[in-house]
mmCIF file of C-alpha atoms (C1' of nucleotides) and ligand atoms in Angstrom:
data_model
loop_
_atom_site.group_PDB
_atom_site.id
_atom_site.type_symbol
_atom_site.label_atom_id
_atom_site.label_comp_id
_atom_site.label_asym_id
_atom_site.label_seq_id
_atom_site.Cartn_x
_atom_site.Cartn_y
_atom_site.Cartn_z
ATOM 1 C CA MET A 50 -5.129 -2.995 3.661
ATOM 2 C CA LEU A 51 -5.861 -0.520 0.867
ATOM 3 C CA HIS A 52 -3.883 2.169 2.620
ATOM 4 C CA LEU A 53 -3.309 5.680 1.318
ATOM 5 C CA ASN A 54 0.166 6.928 2.141
ATOM 6 C CA ARG A 55 1.258 9.787 4.354
ATOM 7 C CA LYS A 56 2.338 12.121 1.580
ATOM 8 C CA THR A 57 -1.153 11.960 0.139
ATOM 9 C CA GLU A 58 -2.631 12.736 3.537
ATOM 10 C CA TYR A 59 -0.218 15.619 4.119
ATOM 11 C CA ALA A 60 -1.059 17.041 0.696
ATOM 12 C CA LEU A 61 -4.796 16.824 1.325
ATOM 13 C CA LEU A 62 -4.444 18.404 4.765
ATOM 14 C CA ALA A 63 -2.449 21.267 3.305
ATOM 15 C CA LEU A 64 -4.814 21.822 0.401
ATOM 16 C CA GLU A 65 -7.874 21.739 2.608
ATOM 17 C CA HIS A 66 -6.218 24.064 5.107
ATOM 18 C CA MET A 67 -5.522 26.508 2.309
ATOM 19 C CA CYS A 68 -9.050 26.257 0.989
ATOM 20 C CA LEU A 69 -10.405 27.109 4.445
ATOM 21 C CA LYS A 70 -7.878 29.802 5.425
ATOM 22 C CA GLU A 71 -6.833 31.421 2.183
ATOM 23 C CA LYS A 72 -9.577 34.033 1.947
ATOM 24 C CA GLU A 73 -9.708 34.588 5.661
ATOM 25 C CA LYS A 74 -6.020 35.438 5.818
ATOM 26 C CA ALA A 75 -5.801 37.084 2.403
ATOM 27 C CA ARG A 76 -2.182 36.120 1.992
ATOM 28 C CA HIS A 77 0.070 33.267 0.999
ATOM 29 C CA ILE A 78 0.231 30.317 3.362
ATOM 30 C CA ASN A 79 3.677 28.954 4.074
ATOM 31 C CA THR A 80 4.903 25.437 4.667
ATOM 32 C CA ARG A 81 6.064 26.084 8.235
ATOM 33 C CA GLU A 82 2.600 27.191 9.314
ATOM 34 C CA VAL A 83 0.961 24.057 7.936
ATOM 35 C CA ALA A 84 3.686 21.807 9.344
ATOM 36 C CA GLU A 85 3.273 23.257 12.822
ATOM 37 C CA ILE A 86 -0.509 23.144 12.976
ATOM 38 C CA TYR A 87 -0.745 19.527 11.838
ATOM 39 C CA HIS A 88 2.510 18.266 13.371
ATOM 40 C CA ILE A 89 3.984 17.228 10.053
ATOM 41 C CA PRO A 90 7.810 16.980 9.697
ATOM 42 C CA TYR A 91 8.729 20.216 7.953
ATOM 43 C CA PRO A 92 11.223 18.901 5.350
ATOM 44 C CA LEU A 93 8.787 16.221 4.290
ATOM 45 C CA LEU A 94 5.870 18.601 3.905
ATOM 46 C CA ALA A 95 8.157 20.947 1.966
ATOM 47 C CA LYS A 96 8.719 18.198 -0.585
ATOM 48 C CA VAL A 97 4.994 17.624 -0.837
ATOM 49 C CA MET A 98 4.271 21.322 -1.382
ATOM 50 C CA GLN A 99 6.963 21.536 -4.050
ATOM 51 C CA GLU A 100 5.461 18.593 -5.872
ATOM 52 C CA LEU A 101 1.984 20.144 -5.732
ATOM 53 C CA SER A 102 3.448 23.364 -7.092
ATOM 54 C CA ARG A 103 5.301 21.571 -9.884
ATOM 55 C CA ARG A 104 2.079 19.805 -10.862
ATOM 56 C CA GLY A 105 0.151 23.048 -11.063
ATOM 57 C CA PHE A 106 -2.086 22.663 -8.023
ATOM 58 C CA LEU A 107 -0.350 25.458 -6.099
ATOM 59 C CA LYS A 108 1.218 28.787 -7.050
ATOM 60 C CA SER A 109 4.327 29.642 -5.095
ATOM 61 C CA LEU A 110 5.863 32.892 -3.933
ATOM 62 C CA TYR A 111 9.474 33.223 -2.763
ATOM 63 C CA GLY A 112 10.857 35.213 0.141
ATOM 64 C CA VAL A 113 9.506 36.867 3.242
ATOM 65 C CA ASN A 114 5.709 36.593 3.429
ATOM 66 C CA GLY A 115 5.978 34.065 0.645
ATOM 67 C CA GLY A 116 4.229 30.736 0.517
ATOM 68 C CA TYR A 117 1.564 29.101 -1.589
ATOM 69 C CA VAL A 118 -1.962 29.737 -2.840
ATOM 70 C CA LEU A 119 -4.296 27.341 -4.623
ATOM 71 C CA ALA A 120 -3.768 27.469 -8.372
ATOM 72 C CA LYS A 121 -7.058 25.739 -9.123
ATOM 73 C CA LYS A 122 -10.571 25.910 -7.762
ATOM 74 C CA ALA A 123 -11.016 23.652 -4.734
ATOM 75 C CA SER A 124 -13.926 22.029 -6.543
ATOM 76 C CA ASP A 125 -11.603 21.029 -9.373
ATOM 77 C CA ILE A 126 -9.070 19.199 -7.188
ATOM 78 C CA THR A 127 -10.007 15.630 -6.311
ATOM 79 C CA VAL A 128 -8.534 13.074 -3.951
ATOM 80 C CA ALA A 129 -8.013 10.921 -7.051
ATOM 81 C CA ASP A 130 -5.732 13.644 -8.516
ATOM 82 C CA ILE A 131 -3.642 14.030 -5.393
ATOM 83 C CA ALA A 132 -3.302 10.339 -4.583
ATOM 84 C CA GLN A 133 -2.276 9.724 -8.182
ATOM 85 C CA ILE A 134 0.624 12.158 -7.770
ATOM 86 C CA PHE A 135 2.064 10.563 -4.643
ATOM 87 C CA GLU A 136 1.180 6.911 -5.216
ATOM 88 C CA GLY A 137 0.816 6.467 -8.940
ATOM 89 C CA PRO A 138 -2.269 5.250 -10.803
ATOM 90 C CA LEU A 139 -5.179 3.675 -8.957
ATOM 91 C CA ALA A 140 -4.741 -0.072 -9.397
ATOM 92 C CA VAL A 141 -6.342 -2.641 -7.137
ATOM 93 C CA ALA A 142 -4.309 -5.193 -9.083
ATOM 94 C CA GLU A 143 -0.942 -4.606 -10.734
ATOM 95 C CA CYS A 144 -2.248 -5.474 -14.203
ATOM 96 C CA PHE A 145 -4.319 -2.276 -14.179
ATOM 97 C CA ARG A 146 -1.251 -0.176 -13.483
ATOM 98 C CA ASP A 147 1.182 -1.096 -16.213
ATOM 99 C CA ALA A 148 0.548 -0.837 -19.931
ATOM 100 C CA LYS A 149 2.543 -4.012 -20.533
ATOM 101 C CA ILE A 150 1.105 -7.120 -18.905
ATOM 102 C CA THR A 151 3.737 -8.896 -16.856
ATOM 103 C CA CYS A 152 1.520 -10.873 -14.497
ATOM 104 C CA PRO A 153 2.017 -14.640 -14.999
ATOM 105 C CA GLN A 154 -1.596 -15.260 -14.001
ATOM 106 C CA TRP A 155 -3.097 -12.963 -16.615
ATOM 107 C CA ASN A 156 -4.115 -15.516 -19.255
ATOM 108 C CA ASP A 157 -6.046 -17.710 -16.839
ATOM 109 C CA CYS A 158 -6.922 -15.061 -14.266
ATOM 110 C CA LEU A 159 -10.388 -15.582 -12.824
ATOM 111 C CA ILE A 160 -10.515 -12.334 -10.889
ATOM 112 C CA LYS A 161 -9.386 -9.592 -13.231
ATOM 113 C CA ASP A 162 -12.831 -8.735 -14.625
ATOM 114 C CA PRO A 163 -14.562 -8.253 -11.255
ATOM 115 C CA PHE A 164 -11.449 -6.493 -9.960
ATOM 116 C CA TYR A 165 -11.550 -4.127 -12.900
ATOM 117 C CA GLU A 166 -15.106 -3.230 -11.929
ATOM 118 C CA LEU A 167 -13.995 -2.665 -8.347
ATOM 119 C CA ASN A 168 -11.235 -0.432 -9.592
ATOM 120 C CA ARG A 169 -13.719 1.598 -11.602
ATOM 121 C CA LYS A 170 -16.121 2.043 -8.696
ATOM 122 C CA LEU A 171 -13.299 2.990 -6.364
ATOM 123 C CA HIS A 172 -12.097 5.593 -8.828
ATOM 124 C CA GLU A 173 -15.589 7.074 -8.876
ATOM 125 C CA LEU A 174 -15.531 7.381 -5.098
ATOM 126 C CA LEU A 175 -12.201 9.203 -5.169
ATOM 127 C CA VAL A 176 -13.254 11.581 -7.932
ATOM 128 C CA GLU A 177 -16.336 12.569 -5.949
ATOM 129 C CA MET A 178 -14.103 13.677 -3.076
ATOM 130 C CA THR A 179 -13.016 17.199 -3.998
ATOM 131 C CA ILE A 180 -11.063 19.539 -1.744
ATOM 132 C CA GLU A 181 -14.179 21.684 -1.609
ATOM 133 C CA ASN A 182 -16.265 18.755 -0.384
ATOM 134 C CA LEU A 183 -13.660 17.874 2.221
ATOM 135 C CA ALA A 184 -13.593 21.493 3.393
ATOM 136 C CA MET A 185 -17.368 21.691 3.670
ATOM 137 C CA SER A 186 -17.460 18.831 6.132
ATOM 138 C CA ASN A 187 -15.048 20.793 8.341
ATOM 139 C CA ALA A 188 -16.378 24.334 7.936
ATOM 140 C CA SER A 189 -17.287 25.826 11.292
ATOM 141 C CA MET B 67 -2.203 3.021 -5.209
ATOM 142 C CA LEU B 68 -4.728 1.106 -3.137
ATOM 143 C CA HIS B 69 -3.156 -2.173 -4.102
ATOM 144 C CA LEU B 70 -4.312 -5.608 -2.923
ATOM 145 C CA ASN B 71 -1.379 -7.931 -2.350
ATOM 146 C CA ARG B 72 -0.432 -11.130 -4.140
ATOM 147 C CA LYS B 73 -1.361 -13.493 -1.328
ATOM 148 C CA THR B 74 -4.898 -12.146 -1.411
ATOM 149 C CA GLU B 75 -5.029 -12.642 -5.163
ATOM 150 C CA TYR B 76 -3.619 -16.170 -4.920
ATOM 151 C CA ALA B 77 -6.173 -17.025 -2.239
ATOM 152 C CA LEU B 78 -9.058 -15.688 -4.316
ATOM 153 C CA LEU B 79 -7.856 -17.524 -7.423
ATOM 154 C CA ALA B 80 -7.630 -20.776 -5.480
ATOM 155 C CA LEU B 81 -11.008 -20.369 -3.835
ATOM 156 C CA GLU B 82 -12.711 -19.483 -7.083
ATOM 157 C CA HIS B 83 -11.010 -22.365 -8.846
ATOM 158 C CA MET B 84 -12.306 -24.704 -6.173
ATOM 159 C CA CYS B 85 -15.776 -23.264 -6.405
ATOM 160 C CA LEU B 86 -15.804 -23.898 -10.158
ATOM 161 C CA LYS B 87 -14.090 -27.294 -10.211
ATOM 162 C CA GLU B 88 -14.978 -28.947 -6.951
ATOM 163 C CA LYS B 89 -18.260 -30.549 -8.008
ATOM 164 C CA GLU B 90 -17.023 -31.297 -11.495
ATOM 165 C CA LYS B 91 -14.055 -33.280 -10.205
ATOM 166 C CA ALA B 92 -15.776 -34.677 -7.122
ATOM 167 C CA ARG B 93 -12.532 -34.870 -5.198
ATOM 168 C CA HIS B 94 -10.121 -32.796 -3.186
ATOM 169 C CA ILE B 95 -8.101 -30.222 -5.077
ATOM 170 C CA ASN B 96 -4.425 -30.035 -4.230
ATOM 171 C CA THR B 97 -2.052 -27.142 -4.029
ATOM 172 C CA ARG B 98 0.193 -28.343 -6.844
ATOM 173 C CA GLU B 99 -2.686 -28.381 -9.327
ATOM 174 C CA VAL B 100 -3.678 -24.804 -8.513
ATOM 175 C CA ALA B 101 -0.074 -23.617 -8.527
ATOM 176 C CA GLU B 102 0.539 -25.091 -11.977
ATOM 177 C CA ILE B 103 -2.609 -23.810 -13.640
ATOM 178 C CA TYR B 104 -2.150 -20.242 -12.449
ATOM 179 C CA HIS B 105 1.657 -20.152 -12.422
ATOM 180 C CA ILE B 106 1.905 -19.400 -8.736
ATOM 181 C CA PRO B 107 5.123 -20.326 -6.856
ATOM 182 C CA TYR B 108 4.197 -23.557 -5.110
ATOM 183 C CA PRO B 109 5.704 -22.922 -1.638
ATOM 184 C CA LEU B 110 3.994 -19.551 -1.485
ATOM 185 C CA LEU B 111 0.597 -20.878 -2.477
ATOM 186 C CA ALA B 112 1.047 -23.698 0.057
ATOM 187 C CA LYS B 113 1.351 -21.075 2.799
ATOM 188 C CA VAL B 114 -1.781 -19.355 1.559
ATOM 189 C CA MET B 115 -3.765 -22.608 1.511
ATOM 190 C CA GLN B 116 -2.597 -23.474 5.025
ATOM 191 C CA GLU B 117 -3.725 -20.103 6.273
ATOM 192 C CA LEU B 118 -7.144 -20.488 4.626
ATOM 193 C CA SER B 119 -7.440 -23.912 6.230
ATOM 194 C CA ARG B 120 -6.417 -22.599 9.652
ATOM 195 C CA ARG B 121 -9.031 -19.861 9.368
ATOM 196 C CA GLY B 122 -11.771 -22.321 8.542
ATOM 197 C CA PHE B 123 -12.331 -21.462 4.899
ATOM 198 C CA LEU B 124 -10.935 -24.774 3.646
ATOM 199 C CA LYS B 125 -11.012 -28.362 4.923
ATOM 200 C CA SER B 126 -7.806 -30.280 4.347
ATOM 201 C CA LEU B 127 -7.021 -33.932 3.700
ATOM 202 C CA TYR B 128 -3.526 -35.416 4.082
ATOM 203 C CA GLY B 129 -1.773 -37.935 1.875
ATOM 204 C CA VAL B 130 -2.189 -39.302 -1.619
ATOM 205 C CA ASN B 131 -5.295 -37.868 -3.320
ATOM 206 C CA GLY B 132 -5.406 -35.365 -0.506
ATOM 207 C CA GLY B 133 -5.963 -31.675 -0.887
ATOM 208 C CA TYR B 134 -8.599 -29.144 0.050
ATOM 209 C CA VAL B 135 -12.325 -28.557 -0.274
ATOM 210 C CA LEU B 136 -14.309 -25.439 0.551
ATOM 211 C CA ALA B 137 -15.414 -25.459 4.179
ATOM 212 C CA LYS B 138 -18.017 -22.746 3.651
ATOM 213 C CA LYS B 139 -20.539 -21.902 0.985
ATOM 214 C CA ALA B 140 -18.985 -19.816 -1.809
ATOM 215 C CA SER B 141 -21.710 -17.245 -1.237
ATOM 216 C CA ASP B 142 -20.549 -16.843 2.367
ATOM 217 C CA ILE B 143 -16.914 -16.047 1.530
ATOM 218 C CA THR B 144 -16.264 -12.423 0.607
ATOM 219 C CA VAL B 145 -13.241 -10.613 -0.771
ATOM 220 C CA ALA B 146 -13.371 -8.545 2.418
ATOM 221 C CA ASP B 147 -12.872 -11.728 4.493
ATOM 222 C CA ILE B 148 -9.921 -12.965 2.462
ATOM 223 C CA ALA B 149 -8.149 -9.631 2.128
ATOM 224 C CA GLN B 150 -8.544 -9.125 5.876
ATOM 225 C CA ILE B 151 -6.636 -12.368 6.500
ATOM 226 C CA PHE B 152 -3.644 -11.517 4.356
ATOM 227 C CA GLU B 153 -3.491 -7.737 4.779
ATOM 228 C CA GLY B 154 -5.192 -6.953 8.058
ATOM 229 C CA PRO B 155 -8.196 -4.701 8.574
ATOM 230 C CA LEU B 156 -9.438 -2.422 5.820
ATOM 231 C CA ALA B 157 -8.070 1.009 6.671
ATOM 232 C CA VAL B 158 -7.720 3.791 4.134
ATOM 233 C CA ALA B 159 -5.955 5.725 6.908
ATOM 234 C CA GLU B 160 -3.920 4.216 9.748
ATOM 235 C CA CYS B 161 -6.176 5.705 12.430
ATOM 236 C CA PHE B 162 -8.953 3.324 11.337
ATOM 237 C CA ARG B 163 -6.711 0.320 11.837
ATOM 238 C CA ASP B 164 -5.462 0.640 15.370
ATOM 239 C CA ALA B 165 -7.595 0.874 18.468
ATOM 240 C CA LYS B 166 -5.121 3.278 20.038
ATOM 241 C CA ILE B 167 -4.702 6.558 18.163
ATOM 242 C CA THR B 168 -1.056 7.265 17.522
ATOM 243 C CA CYS B 169 -1.368 9.669 14.596
ATOM 244 C CA PRO B 170 0.037 13.126 15.499
ATOM 245 C CA GLN B 171 -2.474 14.768 13.152
ATOM 246 C CA TRP B 172 -5.551 13.242 14.763
ATOM 247 C CA ASN B 173 -6.689 16.171 16.913
ATOM 248 C CA ASP B 174 -6.671 18.672 14.072
ATOM 249 C CA CYS B 175 -7.208 16.256 11.211
ATOM 250 C CA LEU B 176 -9.435 17.730 8.516
ATOM 251 C CA ILE B 177 -9.782 14.567 6.486
ATOM 252 C CA LYS B 178 -10.616 11.781 8.893
ATOM 253 C CA ASP B 179 -14.411 12.123 8.692
ATOM 254 C CA PRO B 180 -14.676 11.981 4.901
ATOM 255 C CA PHE B 181 -12.034 9.256 4.874
ATOM 256 C CA TYR B 182 -14.059 7.248 7.339
ATOM 257 C CA GLU B 183 -17.006 7.446 4.955
ATOM 258 C CA LEU B 184 -14.766 6.312 2.099
ATOM 259 C CA ASN B 185 -13.606 3.415 4.219
ATOM 260 C CA ARG B 186 -17.196 2.408 4.899
ATOM 261 C CA LYS B 187 -18.201 2.535 1.240
ATOM 262 C CA LEU B 188 -15.133 0.595 0.205
ATOM 263 C CA HIS B 189 -15.924 -2.076 2.760
ATOM 264 C CA GLU B 190 -19.406 -2.386 1.281
ATOM 265 C CA LEU B 191 -17.920 -2.953 -2.166
ATOM 266 C CA LEU B 192 -15.652 -5.721 -0.866
ATOM 267 C CA VAL B 193 -18.425 -7.454 1.048
ATOM 268 C CA GLU B 194 -20.580 -7.557 -2.074
ATOM 269 C CA MET B 195 -17.847 -9.502 -3.866
ATOM 270 C CA THR B 196 -18.380 -13.125 -2.830
ATOM 271 C CA ILE B 197 -16.532 -16.108 -4.270
ATOM 272 C CA GLU B 198 -19.818 -17.171 -5.803
ATOM 273 C CA ASN B 199 -20.193 -13.821 -7.565
ATOM 274 C CA LEU B 200 -16.622 -13.978 -8.818
ATOM 275 C CA ALA B 201 -17.215 -17.499 -10.104
ATOM 276 C CA MET B 202 -20.402 -16.523 -11.904
ATOM 277 C CA SER B 203 -18.582 -13.948 -13.990
ATOM 278 C CA ASN B 204 -16.234 -16.733 -15.166
ATOM 279 C CA ALA B 205 -18.649 -19.630 -15.565
ATOM 280 C CA SER B 206 -18.570 -20.988 -19.119
ATOM 281 C "C1'" DT C 244 22.941 46.690 0.515
ATOM 282 C "C1'" DC C 245 22.359 42.651 3.180
ATOM 283 C "C1'" DA C 246 20.409 39.604 6.468
ATOM 284 C "C1'" DA C 247 16.344 36.986 7.027
ATOM 285 C "C1'" DT C 248 12.926 34.227 4.990
ATOM 286 C "C1'" DA C 249 10.836 30.969 2.062
ATOM 287 C "C1'" DT C 250 10.678 27.976 -2.024
ATOM 288 C "C1'" DA C 251 13.430 24.397 -5.144
ATOM 289 C "C1'" DA C 252 15.805 20.291 -5.809
ATOM 290 C "C1'" DG C 253 18.421 16.183 -5.268
ATOM 291 C "C1'" DA C 254 20.881 12.785 -2.655
ATOM 292 C "C1'" DC C 255 20.729 10.076 1.121
ATOM 293 C "C1'" DT C 256 19.275 6.865 5.129
ATOM 294 C "C1'" DA C 257 16.154 4.108 7.839
ATOM 295 C "C1'" DT C 258 12.221 1.384 8.464
ATOM 296 C "C1'" DA C 259 8.581 -1.573 7.233
ATOM 297 C "C1'" DA C 260 5.926 -4.393 4.281
ATOM 298 C "C1'" DA C 261 5.579 -7.705 0.520
ATOM 299 C "C1'" DA C 262 7.201 -11.545 -1.933
ATOM 300 C "C1'" DG C 263 9.507 -15.557 -2.198
ATOM 301 C "C1'" DT C 264 12.584 -19.548 -0.458
ATOM 302 C "C1'" DC C 265 14.178 -23.369 2.430
ATOM 303 C "C1'" DC C 266 13.952 -26.971 5.635
ATOM 304 C "C1'" DT C 267 11.750 -30.268 8.561
ATOM 305 C "C1'" DA C 268 7.753 -32.669 10.477
ATOM 306 C "C1'" DT C 269 3.350 -35.214 10.167
ATOM 307 C "C1'" DA C 270 -0.570 -37.739 8.322
ATOM 308 C "C1'" DT C 271 -2.510 -40.822 4.654
ATOM 309 C "C1'" DT C 272 -2.724 -44.113 1.097
ATOM 310 C "C1'" DA C 273 -1.692 -47.511 -2.374
ATOM 311 C "C1'" DT D 288 6.992 -48.652 3.415
ATOM 312 C "C1'" DA D 289 7.685 -45.444 -0.207
ATOM 313 C "C1'" DA D 290 5.218 -41.786 -2.261
ATOM 314 C "C1'" DT D 291 2.312 -37.980 -1.627
ATOM 315 C "C1'" DA D 292 0.317 -34.032 0.359
ATOM 316 C "C1'" DT D 293 -0.557 -30.855 4.226
ATOM 317 C "C1'" DA D 294 1.678 -28.138 8.451
ATOM 318 C "C1'" DG D 295 4.705 -24.920 10.252
ATOM 319 C "C1'" DG D 296 8.609 -22.005 11.095
ATOM 320 C "C1'" DA D 297 12.728 -19.510 9.928
ATOM 321 C "C1'" DC D 298 14.936 -17.084 6.648
ATOM 322 C "C1'" DT D 299 16.269 -13.910 2.603
ATOM 323 C "C1'" DT D 300 15.399 -10.689 -0.970
ATOM 324 C "C1'" DT D 301 13.126 -6.995 -2.910
ATOM 325 C "C1'" DT D 302 10.337 -2.990 -2.967
ATOM 326 C "C1'" DA D 303 7.837 0.870 -1.027
ATOM 327 C "C1'" DT D 304 7.325 4.235 2.456
ATOM 328 C "C1'" DA D 305 8.935 7.683 5.523
ATOM 329 C "C1'" DG D 306 12.013 10.814 6.883
ATOM 330 C "C1'" DT D 307 16.625 13.492 6.757
ATOM 331 C "C1'" DC D 308 20.385 16.420 5.074
ATOM 332 C "C1'" DT D 309 22.558 19.674 2.172
ATOM 333 C "C1'" DT D 310 22.835 23.250 -1.109
ATOM 334 C "C1'" DA D 311 20.923 26.655 -4.250
ATOM 335 C "C1'" DT D 312 17.721 30.451 -5.573
ATOM 336 C "C1'" DA D 313 14.424 34.187 -5.282
ATOM 337 C "C1'" DT D 314 12.185 37.950 -2.527
ATOM 338 C "C1'" DT D 315 11.512 41.183 1.047
ATOM 339 C "C1'" DG D 316 12.254 44.729 4.299
ATOM 340 C "C1'" DA D 317 15.135 47.031 7.572
HETATM 341 S S1 LIG E 551 -4.064 -10.700 -14.042
HETATM 342 FE FE1 LIG E 551 -5.213 -11.348 -12.246
HETATM 343 S S2 LIG E 551 -3.637 -12.058 -10.808
HETATM 344 FE FE2 LIG E 551 -2.575 -10.849 -12.352
HETATM 345 S S3 LIG E 551 -2.508 -8.776 -11.479
HETATM 346 FE FE3 LIG E 551 -4.361 -8.876 -12.761
HETATM 347 S S4 LIG E 551 -5.977 -9.444 -11.349
HETATM 348 FE FE4 LIG E 551 -4.049 -9.906 -10.298
HETATM 349 S S1 LIG E 552 -6.015 11.224 11.898
HETATM 350 FE FE1 LIG E 552 -6.082 12.074 9.828
HETATM 351 S S2 LIG E 552 -3.927 12.142 9.227
HETATM 352 FE FE2 LIG E 552 -4.022 10.768 10.983
HETATM 353 S S3 LIG E 552 -4.264 8.743 10.086
HETATM 354 FE FE3 LIG E 552 -6.342 9.487 10.488
HETATM 355 S S4 LIG E 552 -6.975 10.437 8.570
HETATM 356 FE FE4 LIG E 552 -4.748 10.181 8.449
#
DNA sequence: TCAATATAAGACTATAAAAGTCCTATATTA
DNA sequence: TAATATAGGACTTTTATAGTCTTATATTGA
């Protein structure tokens, strides 16, 4: 239960990899390299990278020696941001996700207030997890 | 993202309802009553109640005036327990769910340690949420 | 110049999980 | 003994996730 999906994981792996290797290699990092190291299906990771680029988290470069670099500081990218892109808004219950309430239980719901609190706390946890923090726990 | 499923919600609604109404009504509470109040499809809620009974959270009584009563103290039933029944073990990433590691990223995974911490903290939050606590926030 | 390389984008398929339905059996009571 | 309520299993529908395929575009370097 409460599973994050693979695209989110692939995105976080790629971003953290770039945070750790970017300066060391002093060049763009391409999708194939990341896919091979972490055994991620290339076409799927490519989609993920494109989405990150479209959303302004990566800057892309075409052609030979092309690839991506981080477009933001690693400390300004959170797991909450990335998960939101690939899985939509954080919502322990569906009534926190949609603006319009469609849940038939809503009027008499006994759990929505405590669940809203849970949602808030969980969001805090995800915001605390920045790419920089993730990278620090794996720095050699 | 990080959605709890409907069966879990239905189970929690039913349990909390029973916690609040059990003493007041001094009798068993049946599935139809709960289904009607909260607008839950009856056959689906029936399944949920049966599962809760099988797992020892409810005691059942057949026949006319039959129904269910709580088999444990409300303070001893947590959201973690109930969600576990209907959605399996808490696992932010799949490698925390299965004993045998099948994830191709595992060896080089840069995120599993921080994710494990997240998983632990999230579990704490769910264990703190007992049926009694839920009921208190809705007591009139 | 042109072949190789790498990103960009959209359509498509397959698989799995969630949600809901249907049917039949069994125990209890008024 | 008819009505009521739990028990259990099979089944269908719907939705979300995961992965694939194809084509187009920009850049580089030989
Ligand atoms: S109103 Fe209650 S039952 Fe409906 S989605 Fe929100 S928390 Fe769940
Ligand atoms: S090893 Fe890493 S990528 Fe694989 S499931 Fe665990 S956290 Fe996710």
